[in-house]
Coordinates of C-alpha atoms and ligand atoms in Angstrom, one line a residue:
X513 CA -23.7 21.3 -2.7
X514 CA -20.3 22.0 -1.3
X515 CA -19.4 25.1 0.6
X516 CA -15.9 26.8 0.1
X517 CA -13.7 26.6 3.2
X518 CA -11.3 29.4 4.3
X519 CA -8.0 27.7 3.3
X520 CA -7.7 29.4 -0.1
X521 CA -4.6 28.3 -2.0
X522 CA -3.1 26.1 0.7
X523 CA -1.7 22.7 -0.2
X524 CA -4.1 19.9 0.7
X525 CA -2.8 16.5 1.8
X526 CA -5.4 13.7 1.6
X527 CA -4.6 11.1 4.1
X528 CA -3.0 11.0 7.6
X529 CA -0.8 7.9 7.7
X530 CA 3.0 8.0 7.7
X531 CA 3.0 9.5 4.2
X532 CA 0.5 12.3 4.7
X533 CA 1.7 13.3 8.2
X534 CA 5.4 13.3 7.3
X535 CA 4.7 15.4 4.2
X536 CA 2.9 17.9 6.4
X537 CA 5.7 17.9 8.9
X538 CA 8.3 18.3 6.1
X539 CA 6.4 21.3 4.7
X540 CA 6.4 23.1 8.1
X541 CA 6.5 26.0 8.7
X542 CA 4.6 26.4 5.4
X543 CA 0.8 26.2 6.2
X544 CA -0.8 23.0 5.0
X545 CA -4.2 21.3 5.4
X546 CA -4.4 17.5 6.1
X547 CA -7.7 15.8 5.4
X548 CA -8.3 12.6 7.4
X549 CA -11.6 10.7 6.8
X550 CA -11.2 9.0 10.2
X551 CA -10.1 10.5 13.6
X552 CA -6.4 11.2 13.5
X553 CA -4.4 8.1 14.2
X554 CA -7.4 5.8 14.1
X555 CA -7.2 4.4 10.6
X556 CA -4.7 3.4 8.0
X557 CA -2.2 0.6 7.4
X558 CA 0.6 2.6 9.1
X559 CA -1.0 2.0 12.5
X560 CA -1.0 -1.8 11.9
X561 CA 2.6 -2.2 10.7
X562 CA 4.3 -4.8 12.6
X563 CA 7.9 -5.6 11.4
X564 CA 9.3 -2.1 11.1
X565 CA 11.4 -0.1 8.7
X566 CA 14.2 -1.4 6.4
X567 CA 17.5 0.5 6.1
X568 CA 21.2 -0.3 5.9
X569 CA 21.9 0.5 9.6
X570 CA 24.0 -2.5 10.6
X571 CA 27.8 -2.6 10.7
X572 CA 27.7 -5.6 8.2
X573 CA 25.3 -3.9 5.9
X574 CA 25.5 -1.2 3.1
X575 CA 23.0 0.7 0.9
X576 CA 24.4 -1.4 -2.0
X577 CA 23.4 -4.7 -0.4
X578 CA 19.9 -3.2 0.5
X579 CA 19.6 -2.2 -3.2
X580 CA 20.5 -5.7 -4.4
X581 CA 17.8 -7.3 -2.2
X582 CA 15.2 -4.7 -3.2
X583 CA 15.9 -5.3 -6.9
X584 CA 15.9 -9.1 -6.5
X585 CA 12.6 -9.1 -4.8
X586 CA 11.2 -6.7 -7.4
X587 CA 12.0 -9.3 -10.1
X588 CA 13.7 -7.0 -12.6
X589 CA 11.0 -4.3 -12.7
X590 CA 12.5 -1.9 -10.1
X591 CA 13.6 1.6 -11.2
X592 CA 17.3 1.3 -10.4
X593 CA 17.8 5.1 -9.9
X594 CA 14.9 5.3 -7.5
X595 CA 16.2 2.2 -5.6
X596 CA 19.6 3.8 -5.4
X597 CA 18.3 7.0 -3.9
X598 CA 16.0 5.2 -1.5
X599 CA 18.7 2.9 0.0
X600 CA 21.1 5.8 0.5
X601 CA 18.5 8.1 2.2
X602 CA 16.6 5.5 4.3
X603 CA 19.2 5.2 7.2
X604 CA 19.0 9.0 7.7
X605 CA 15.2 9.0 7.5
X606 CA 15.1 6.5 10.4
X607 CA 17.6 8.5 12.4
X608 CA 15.4 11.5 11.8
X609 CA 12.3 9.7 13.0
X610 CA 14.2 8.6 16.1
X611 CA 15.0 12.3 16.8
X612 CA 11.3 13.1 16.3
X613 CA 10.6 10.8 19.1
X614 CA 10.0 7.3 17.7
X615 CA 11.2 4.9 20.3
X616 CA 12.9 2.2 18.2
X617 CA 14.1 -0.9 20.0
X618 CA 17.8 -0.5 20.9
X619 CA 20.7 -2.8 21.7
X620 CA 22.6 -2.5 25.0
X621 CA 25.2 -0.2 23.2
X622 CA 22.4 2.2 22.0
X623 CA 22.5 1.1 18.4
X624 CA 19.3 0.0 16.6
X625 CA 18.2 -3.6 17.4
X626 CA 17.8 -4.9 13.8
X627 CA 15.5 -7.8 12.8
X628 CA 15.8 -10.1 9.8
X629 CA 12.9 -10.5 7.3
X630 CA 12.3 -12.6 4.2
X631 CA 14.5 -11.8 1.2
X632 CA 16.8 -9.5 3.2
X633 CA 20.5 -10.7 3.1
X634 CA 21.2 -8.8 6.4
X635 CA 19.3 -7.9 9.6
X636 CA 18.1 -4.4 8.7
X637 CA 14.6 -3.9 10.1
X638 CA 14.4 -1.2 12.8
X639 CA 11.5 -2.3 15.0
X640 CA 9.6 -1.0 17.9
X641 CA 8.2 -3.0 20.9
X642 CA 8.9 -6.2 19.0
X643 CA 6.0 -6.0 16.5
X644 CA 4.5 -2.6 17.2
X645 CA 6.3 -0.3 14.8
X646 CA 3.2 1.2 13.2
X647 CA 1.5 2.1 16.5
X648 CA 4.6 3.9 17.8
X649 CA 5.3 5.6 14.5
X650 CA 1.7 7.0 14.5
X651 CA 1.9 8.1 18.1
X652 CA 5.0 10.1 17.4
X653 CA 3.8 11.6 14.1
X654 CA 0.3 12.5 15.5
X655 CA 2.0 14.2 18.5
X656 CA 4.4 16.1 16.2
X657 CA 1.6 17.1 13.7
X658 CA -0.7 18.3 16.5
X659 CA 2.2 20.4 18.0
X660 CA 3.0 22.1 14.6
X661 CA 1.1 25.4 14.2
X662 CA 1.5 25.3 10.4
X663 CA -0.6 22.0 10.1
X664 CA -4.4 22.1 10.1
X665 CA -5.8 18.6 10.4
X666 CA -9.5 18.3 9.4
X667 CA -10.8 15.1 10.8
X668 CA -13.8 13.4 9.4
X669 CA -13.2 15.0 5.9
X670 CA -13.3 12.5 3.1
X671 CA -12.0 13.6 -0.3
X672 CA -14.5 12.7 -3.0
X673 CA -13.4 14.6 -6.2
X674 CA -10.5 16.6 -7.6
X675 CA -11.4 19.6 -9.7
X676 CA -9.2 19.8 -12.7
X677 CA -9.0 22.3 -15.6
X678 CA -6.6 21.9 -18.5
X679 CA -4.9 19.0 -16.8
X680 CA -4.1 21.1 -13.7
X681 CA -5.6 20.8 -10.2
X682 CA -8.0 23.7 -9.3
X683 CA -9.7 22.3 -6.2
X684 CA -11.0 19.4 -4.2
X685 CA -14.4 18.4 -3.1
X686 CA -14.8 16.6 0.3
X687 CA -17.5 15.5 2.6
X688 CA -17.1 16.9 6.1
X689 CA -18.6 15.6 9.3
X690 CA -21.8 17.4 8.7
X691 CA -21.7 19.0 5.2
X692 CA -19.8 19.0 1.9
X693 CA -16.7 21.2 1.6
X694 CA -14.9 22.8 -1.3
X695 CA -11.2 23.6 -1.2
X696 CA -9.7 26.1 -3.7
X697 CA -6.2 24.8 -4.2
X698 CA -3.7 24.0 -7.0
X699 CA -1.6 21.7 -4.9
X700 CA -2.9 18.3 -3.7
X701 CA -1.0 15.3 -2.3
X702 CA -2.6 11.9 -2.4
X703 CA -1.5 9.9 0.6
X704 CA -4.5 7.6 1.0
X705 CA -2.7 4.3 1.4
X706 CA -3.6 0.9 -0.1
X707 CA -6.3 -1.0 -1.9
X708 CA -7.0 -4.0 0.4
X709 CA -10.7 -3.0 0.9
X710 CA -11.3 -4.0 -2.7
X711 CA -10.5 -7.6 -1.8
X712 CA -12.5 -10.1 0.2
X713 CA -9.4 -11.3 2.0
X714 CA -6.9 -8.6 3.0
X715 CA -4.7 -7.6 5.9
X716 CA -5.5 -3.9 5.3
X717 CA -8.0 -1.8 7.3
X718 CA -11.4 -1.9 5.6
X719 CA -11.2 1.8 5.0
X720 CA -8.2 1.3 2.6
X721 CA -10.0 0.9 -0.7
X722 CA -8.1 2.9 -3.2
X723 CA -10.1 6.2 -2.9
X724 CA -6.9 8.2 -3.7
X725 CA -6.3 6.1 -6.8
X726 CA -9.9 6.8 -7.9
X727 CA -9.5 10.5 -7.3
X728 CA -6.4 10.6 -9.5
X729 CA -7.9 8.3 -12.1
X730 CA -11.1 10.3 -12.5
X731 CA -8.9 13.5 -12.8
X732 CA -7.2 11.9 -15.8
X733 CA -3.9 10.9 -14.1
X734 CA -1.7 8.1 -15.3
X735 CA -1.6 5.1 -13.0
X736 CA 1.3 2.6 -13.1
X737 CA 1.9 -1.1 -12.5
X738 CA -1.7 -1.6 -11.4
X739 CA -1.5 -5.4 -11.9
X740 CA 1.1 -5.8 -9.2
X741 CA -0.8 -6.6 -6.0
X742 CA 1.2 -8.2 -3.2
X743 CA -0.3 -11.1 -1.3
X744 CA 1.2 -11.7 2.1
X745 CA 1.8 -15.4 2.4
X746 CA 1.1 -15.6 6.1
X747 CA -2.2 -14.1 7.1
X748 CA -3.8 -16.0 10.0
X749 CA -6.3 -18.3 8.4
X750 CA -9.3 -17.5 10.6
X751 CA -12.7 -16.1 9.7
X752 CA -11.8 -12.5 10.8
X753 CA -11.8 -9.6 8.3
X754 CA -9.4 -7.9 7.9
X755 CA -7.2 -10.9 8.4
X756 CA -4.6 -10.7 11.2
X757 CA -1.0 -10.7 9.8
X758 CA 1.8 -13.0 11.0
X759 CA 4.8 -10.8 10.2
X760 CA 7.8 -12.1 8.2
X761 CA 9.9 -11.4 11.2
X762 CA 8.4 -14.6 12.7
X763 CA 10.0 -16.6 9.8
X764 CA 13.1 -14.4 10.2
X765 CA 13.4 -15.8 13.7
X766 CA 13.3 -19.4 12.4
X767 CA 9.6 -20.4 12.3
X768 CA 8.9 -23.1 9.6
X769 CA 6.1 -23.5 7.2
X770 CA 4.6 -27.0 7.3
X771 CA 1.6 -28.7 5.7
X772 CA -1.2 -30.5 7.5
X773 CA 1.0 -33.6 7.8
X774 CA 3.8 -31.6 9.4
X775 CA 6.0 -31.7 6.2
X776 CA 8.2 -28.6 5.6
X777 CA 6.9 -27.9 2.0
X778 CA 9.2 -24.9 1.5
X779 CA 12.3 -27.0 1.9
X780 CA 12.9 -27.6 -1.8
X781 CA 12.3 -24.0 -2.9
X782 CA 15.1 -21.5 -3.2
X783 CA 15.2 -19.3 -0.2
X784 CA 12.7 -21.6 1.6
X785 CA 10.8 -19.7 4.3
X786 CA 12.8 -16.5 3.6
X787 CA 12.1 -16.4 -0.1
X788 CA 10.4 -13.3 -1.4
X789 CA 6.7 -12.9 -0.6
X790 CA 5.4 -13.8 -4.1
X791 CA 7.3 -17.1 -4.0
X792 CA 6.1 -18.1 -0.6
X793 CA 2.5 -16.9 -1.4
X794 CA 2.5 -19.1 -4.6
X795 CA 3.8 -22.1 -2.7
X796 CA 1.0 -21.8 -0.2
X797 CA -1.6 -21.2 -2.9
X798 CA -0.4 -24.3 -4.8
X799 CA -0.6 -26.4 -1.6
X800 CA -4.1 -25.2 -1.0
X801 CA -5.1 -25.8 -4.7
X802 CA -4.1 -29.5 -4.1
X803 CA -6.3 -29.7 -1.0
X804 CA -3.5 -29.1 1.6
X805 CA -3.3 -26.5 4.4
X806 CA -0.4 -24.4 5.5
X807 CA 0.8 -23.8 9.1
X808 CA 3.5 -21.6 10.5
X809 CA 5.3 -23.5 13.3
X810 CA 7.2 -21.3 15.7
X811 CA 7.4 -23.9 18.5
X812 CA 11.0 -24.9 18.2
X813 CA 12.5 -21.6 17.0
X814 CA 10.7 -19.2 19.3
X815 CA 8.5 -21.3 21.7
X816 CA 7.8 -19.7 25.1
X817 CA 9.4 -16.4 24.0
X818 CA 6.8 -15.8 21.4
X819 CA 4.5 -13.5 23.4
X820 CA 7.4 -11.4 24.6
X821 CA 9.0 -11.0 21.1
X822 CA 5.7 -10.6 19.2
X823 CA 3.1 -9.3 21.6
X824 CA 0.6 -8.0 19.0
X825 CA 0.7 -11.2 16.9
X826 CA 0.4 -13.3 20.1
X827 CA -2.7 -11.3 21.0
X828 CA -4.3 -11.8 17.6
X829 CA -3.6 -15.6 17.9
X830 CA -5.0 -15.7 21.4
X831 CA -8.2 -14.0 20.2
X832 CA -8.5 -16.8 17.6
X833 CA -7.9 -19.4 20.3
X834 CA -4.4 -20.3 19.1
X835 CA -1.2 -20.5 21.2
X836 CA 1.8 -20.0 18.9
X837 CA 4.2 -21.2 21.6
X838 CA 2.5 -24.6 21.6
X839 CA 0.7 -25.1 18.3
X840 CA 1.3 -24.3 14.6
X841 CA -0.6 -21.2 13.3
X842 CA -2.9 -21.8 10.3
X843 CA -1.9 -19.4 7.5
X844 CA -2.9 -18.5 4.0
X845 CA -2.1 -15.7 1.5
X846 CA -4.2 -12.5 1.7
X847 CA -4.0 -9.2 -0.2
X848 CA -1.5 -7.0 1.6
X849 CA 0.1 -4.2 -0.5
X850 CA -0.1 -2.6 -3.9
X851 CA 3.1 -2.0 -5.8
X852 CA 1.0 -0.1 -8.4
X853 CA -0.7 3.2 -7.9
X854 CA -0.5 6.8 -9.1
X855 CA 2.4 7.1 -11.5
X856 CA 4.9 9.6 -10.1
X857 CA 8.2 11.0 -11.3
X858 CA 11.4 11.3 -9.1
X859 CA 9.8 14.3 -7.3
X860 CA 6.5 12.5 -6.6
X861 CA 4.6 14.5 -9.3
X862 CA 1.8 12.8 -11.1
X863 CA 0.9 13.4 -14.8
X864 CA -1.7 16.1 -13.6
X865 CA -0.1 19.4 -12.8
X866 CA -0.4 20.2 -9.1
X867 CA -1.1 16.6 -8.1
X868 CA 1.6 14.7 -6.1
X869 CA 1.4 11.3 -4.4
X870 CA 3.4 9.4 -1.9
X871 CA 3.2 6.4 0.4
X872 CA 1.4 3.3 -0.8
X873 CA -0.9 5.2 -3.1
X874 CA 2.0 6.2 -5.3
X875 CA 3.8 4.0 -7.8
X876 CA 7.4 5.2 -7.8
X877 CA 9.1 2.2 -9.3
X878 CA 10.9 1.3 -6.1
X879 CA 9.1 -2.0 -5.5
X880 CA 9.1 -3.3 -9.0
X881 CA 6.9 -6.4 -9.3
X882 CA 7.1 -7.3 -5.7
X883 CA 7.9 -5.2 -2.6
X884 CA 10.7 -6.2 -0.3
X885 CA 9.4 -6.6 3.3
X886 CA 9.6 -3.4 5.4
X887 CA 10.5 -1.1 2.5
X888 CA 7.1 0.6 2.6
X889 CA 7.2 2.7 5.7
X890 CA 10.8 3.6 4.9
X891 CA 9.8 4.6 1.4
X892 CA 7.0 6.8 2.7
X893 CA 9.4 8.6 5.1
X894 CA 11.9 9.2 2.4
X895 CA 9.4 10.3 -0.3
X896 CA 7.5 12.6 2.0
X897 CA 10.5 14.9 2.2
X898 CA 11.0 14.7 -1.6
X899 CA 7.3 15.6 -2.2
X900 CA 7.5 18.5 0.3
X901 CA 10.6 20.0 -1.4
X902 CA 8.8 19.7 -4.8
X903 CA 5.7 21.4 -3.5
X904 CA 7.8 24.1 -2.0
X905 CA 9.3 24.8 -5.4
X906 CA 5.9 25.4 -7.0
X907 CA 4.4 28.9 -6.8
X908 CA 0.7 28.8 -6.2
X909 CA -1.3 30.5 -9.0
X910 CA -4.1 33.0 -8.6
X911 CA -7.1 30.8 -8.1
X912 CA -10.6 31.9 -8.9
X913 CA -13.0 31.2 -6.0
X914 CA -14.5 27.8 -6.7
X915 CA -18.1 27.5 -7.8
X916 CA -20.1 25.2 -5.6
X917 CA -20.3 21.7 -7.2
X918 CA -22.3 18.5 -6.4
X919 CA -20.6 16.2 -4.0
X920 CA -20.3 12.6 -5.1
X921 CA -22.0 9.9 -3.0
X922 CA -20.0 7.8 -0.6
X923 CA -18.2 4.9 -2.2
X924 CA -18.8 1.3 -1.2
X925 CA -16.5 -1.4 -2.6
X926 CA -18.8 -4.4 -1.5
X927 CA -19.9 -5.2 -5.0
X928 CA -16.4 -5.1 -6.4
X929 CA -14.8 -7.4 -3.7
X930 CA -16.0 -10.8 -5.0
X931 CA -15.1 -9.9 -8.6
X932 CA -11.6 -8.6 -8.0
X933 CA -10.8 -11.4 -5.5
X934 CA -11.8 -14.0 -8.0
X935 CA -10.0 -12.7 -11.0
X936 CA -6.9 -10.8 -9.7
X937 CA -5.7 -13.0 -6.8
X938 CA -2.4 -14.9 -6.4
X939 CA -2.9 -16.5 -9.8
X940 CA -4.7 -15.0 -12.8
X941 CA -5.7 -16.2 -16.3
X942 CA -6.8 -14.4 -19.4
X943 CA -10.3 -16.0 -19.6
X944 CA -11.3 -15.1 -16.1
X945 CA -9.8 -11.6 -16.3
X946 CA -11.6 -10.9 -19.6
X947 CA -15.0 -12.0 -18.2
X948 CA -14.7 -9.5 -15.3
X949 CA -14.0 -6.4 -17.5
X950 CA -17.5 -5.9 -18.8
X951 CA -19.2 -5.9 -15.4
X952 CA -16.5 -3.7 -13.8
X953 CA -16.6 -1.2 -16.7
X954 CA -20.4 -1.0 -16.4
X955 CA -20.2 -0.4 -12.6
X956 CA -17.4 2.1 -13.1
X957 CA -19.3 4.1 -15.6
X958 CA -22.5 4.3 -13.6
X959 CA -23.2 6.7 -10.7
X960 CA -23.6 4.2 -7.9
X961 CA -21.6 3.7 -4.8
X962 CA -19.4 1.0 -6.5
X963 CA -18.4 3.4 -9.3
X964 CA -15.0 4.6 -7.9
X965 CA -13.9 1.2 -6.5
X966 CA -14.9 -0.5 -9.8
X967 CA -12.9 2.1 -11.8
X968 CA -9.7 1.1 -9.9
X969 CA -10.6 -2.6 -10.1
X970 CA -11.1 -2.2 -13.8
X971 CA -7.7 -0.7 -14.2
X972 CA -6.1 -3.6 -12.2
X973 CA -8.0 -6.1 -14.3
X974 CA -7.1 -4.5 -17.7
X975 CA -3.4 -4.2 -16.7
X976 CA -3.3 -7.8 -15.5
X977 CA -4.9 -8.9 -18.8
X978 CA -2.5 -7.0 -20.9
X979 CA 0.6 -8.4 -19.1
X980 CA 0.9 -11.7 -20.9
X981 CA 3.7 -13.2 -18.8
X982 CA 4.4 -13.9 -15.1
X983 CA 6.6 -11.6 -13.1
X984 CA 6.9 -11.1 -9.3
X985 CA 3.4 -10.9 -7.8
X986 CA 1.7 -11.1 -11.2
X987 CA 1.4 -14.8 -11.9
X988 CA -0.5 -15.8 -15.1
X989 CA -1.4 -19.6 -15.2
X990 CA -1.8 -19.2 -19.0
X991 CA 1.6 -17.4 -19.4
X992 CA 3.8 -18.8 -16.7
X993 CA 7.2 -17.7 -18.2
X994 CA 9.0 -14.5 -17.3
X995 CA 9.9 -11.9 -20.0
X996 CA 13.5 -11.2 -20.9
X997 CA 13.2 -7.4 -20.4
X998 CA 10.1 -6.5 -18.4
X999 CA 8.7 -3.0 -18.6
X1000 CA 6.5 -1.1 -16.2
X1001 CA 2.9 -0.5 -17.3
X1002 CA 1.0 2.8 -17.5
X1003 CA -2.8 3.2 -17.9
X1004 CA -5.4 5.9 -17.7
X1005 CA -9.0 5.4 -16.8
X1006 CA -10.1 6.4 -20.3
X1007 CA -7.7 3.7 -21.8
X1008 CA -9.1 1.2 -19.4
X1009 CA -12.7 2.0 -20.6
X1010 CA -11.5 1.8 -24.2
X1011 CA -9.9 -1.6 -23.5
X1012 CA -13.1 -2.8 -22.0
X1013 CA -14.7 -2.3 -25.4
X1014 CA -11.9 -4.4 -26.9
X1015 CA -11.7 -7.3 -24.4
X1016 CA -15.2 -7.8 -23.2
X1017 CA -18.7 -8.2 -24.7
X1018 CA -20.1 -4.8 -25.5
X1019 CA -21.3 -2.9 -22.5
X1020 CA -23.4 0.2 -22.2
X1021 CA -20.9 2.8 -20.9
X1022 CA -22.5 5.9 -19.4
X1023 CA -19.7 8.2 -18.3
X1024 CA -20.5 10.0 -15.0
Ligands
FAD1057 C1 -1.0 -5.4 8.9 C2 0.0 -4.7 8.1 C3 1.4 -4.7 8.5 C4 2.3 -4.0 7.8 N1 3.6 -4.1 8.3 C5 4.6 -3.3 7.6 C6 5.9 -3.2 8.1 O1 6.2 -3.8 9.1 N2 6.8 -2.5 7.4 C7 6.5 -1.8 6.3 O2 7.3 -1.1 5.7 N3 5.2 -1.8 5.8 C8 4.3 -2.5 6.5 N4 3.0 -2.6 6.0 C9 2.6 -1.7 4.9 C10 2.6 -0.3 5.4 O3 2.0 -0.2 6.6 C11 1.8 0.6 4.4 O4 2.2 0.5 3.1 C12 2.0 2.1 4.9 O5 1.7 2.3 6.2 C13 1.1 3.0 4.0 O6 1.2 4.3 4.6 P1 0.3 5.5 3.9 O7 0.6 6.7 4.7 O8 0.6 5.5 2.5 O9 -1.2 5.0 4.1 P2 -2.1 4.7 5.4 O10 -1.2 4.5 6.6 O11 -3.0 3.5 5.0 O12 -2.9 6.0 5.6 C14 -3.9 6.4 4.7 C15 -4.7 7.5 5.2 O13 -5.6 8.0 4.3 C16 -6.8 8.3 4.8 N5 -7.8 8.3 3.7 C17 -8.0 7.3 2.7 N6 -8.9 7.8 1.8 C18 -9.2 9.0 2.2 C19 -10.1 10.0 1.6 N7 -10.8 9.8 0.5 N8 -10.2 11.2 2.3 C20 -9.5 11.5 3.4 N9 -8.6 10.6 4.0 C21 -8.5 9.4 3.4 C22 -7.0 7.1 5.8 O14 -8.0 7.4 6.8 C23 -5.6 7.1 6.4 O15 -5.5 8.2 7.4 C24 2.0 -3.3 6.7 C25 0.6 -3.2 6.3 C26 -0.3 -3.9 7.0 C27 -1.8 -3.8 6.6

């Protein structure tokens, strides 16, 4: 049973990556509680980010050009108004982070040193220490959060259930370091990051397995664009899990993709190495389907400067026995980012009153069917301020002291990984997706450790099955054409369970 904690009525932020910590900082001096299931700064994709943050900061750039690139990568599915707001605010968000203490790489004249990444028409990636943007961002944010008297960080607290009445948040159940805890609150922000832990091959930390999406889905919230899962084309093809990432910035500096015979297989494809991620990932997937292997060759373009320009990537290669200055790096696509997530409006509000989301857990419409490289950290920074303003505008209601409730068991995505990896990878087809729906629905409806991961996997699978065309990161081998006017998708968990009845052989569904 969970015990009420003494933070009655305070907003609760679940997650302490860039999205969660920046929301807490933006709310200051208003008191807020941040739950982090891991020690502060020890877990989350933010820490691992390499390339940096995209914004129109260069003299040859403009928000309009950044918008054009974002929309092109998003393959017609981006929300134009959200894109427009984001590209205009992103430069200021990066200036603000620099003022907060993030030590971005600078040119001799003091301006931001800007990198080029795939599908960007200008150099616009503000980076840190070459490829250490995430580490430095987290250092600065953790320091600022610890120094803010208004922010209470509860480390080792894992959110397990939202308490909802009449479609409004009433509390949250978490497991603390030694015992369950109950928070009476009517304002919760989900900032739990990505879904990579639901896949066998991912670049995400293992702890990123969509817990926030499960919290929202079980609370009845609408989730959006769940079928759009981004596969990064160049994960280092070694037997390490999570898979080390070779940032796009390496291709931005001229490294070439070659096959096992040394042939440059991207040469005939529009955009070549700098095409959007979904295009490059599919090219590598096709090569591998025909028995080939892909390598990223940085010898001519970067050579001996590799370790100085990309120290973290050089370290990962060295650990795998590869010297990128002297030999091509073996690469393959791996799950990397989720464009889908909790459907939020322009203020970051979900369909459940009192529930906001930001960062990778949210689906704002910015990324459309495929995220443009380095737009994620910048989006989290921009949206944290928007969410904080929205929360500030909501008056907390009188809350009854919560009644103790049973705490759900810890979730374990191990049983879901092989299924989702097989059916919802770089390429999908109706037959394989349909076959997975029954087993996922059964797991999601039971009370076992796989229930929450399976609920999210079920929603991804149903959304992927329903989208009978190919668009951005969603490639259907049985429906390879793109639609004339694509629309975003929306789904609740109840609808996914109902769809399971329609698509798959009958299953015994026991709702928890
Ligand atoms: C290897 C790698 C490189 C990347 N490089 C870039 C890049 O260069 N530029 C870019 O823009 N994007 C990049 N991305 C993507 C980007 O890093 C993420 O999208 C972004 O950091 C997500 O931030 P977040 O705050 O939403 O989530 P995260 O940083 O993942 O933080 C999630 C937090 O939630 C906590 N949490 C999760 N579940 C619970 C729970 N139930 N209870 C309590 N706490 C919970 C976690 O412990 C963690 O603190 C990269 C991603 C990876 C994996």
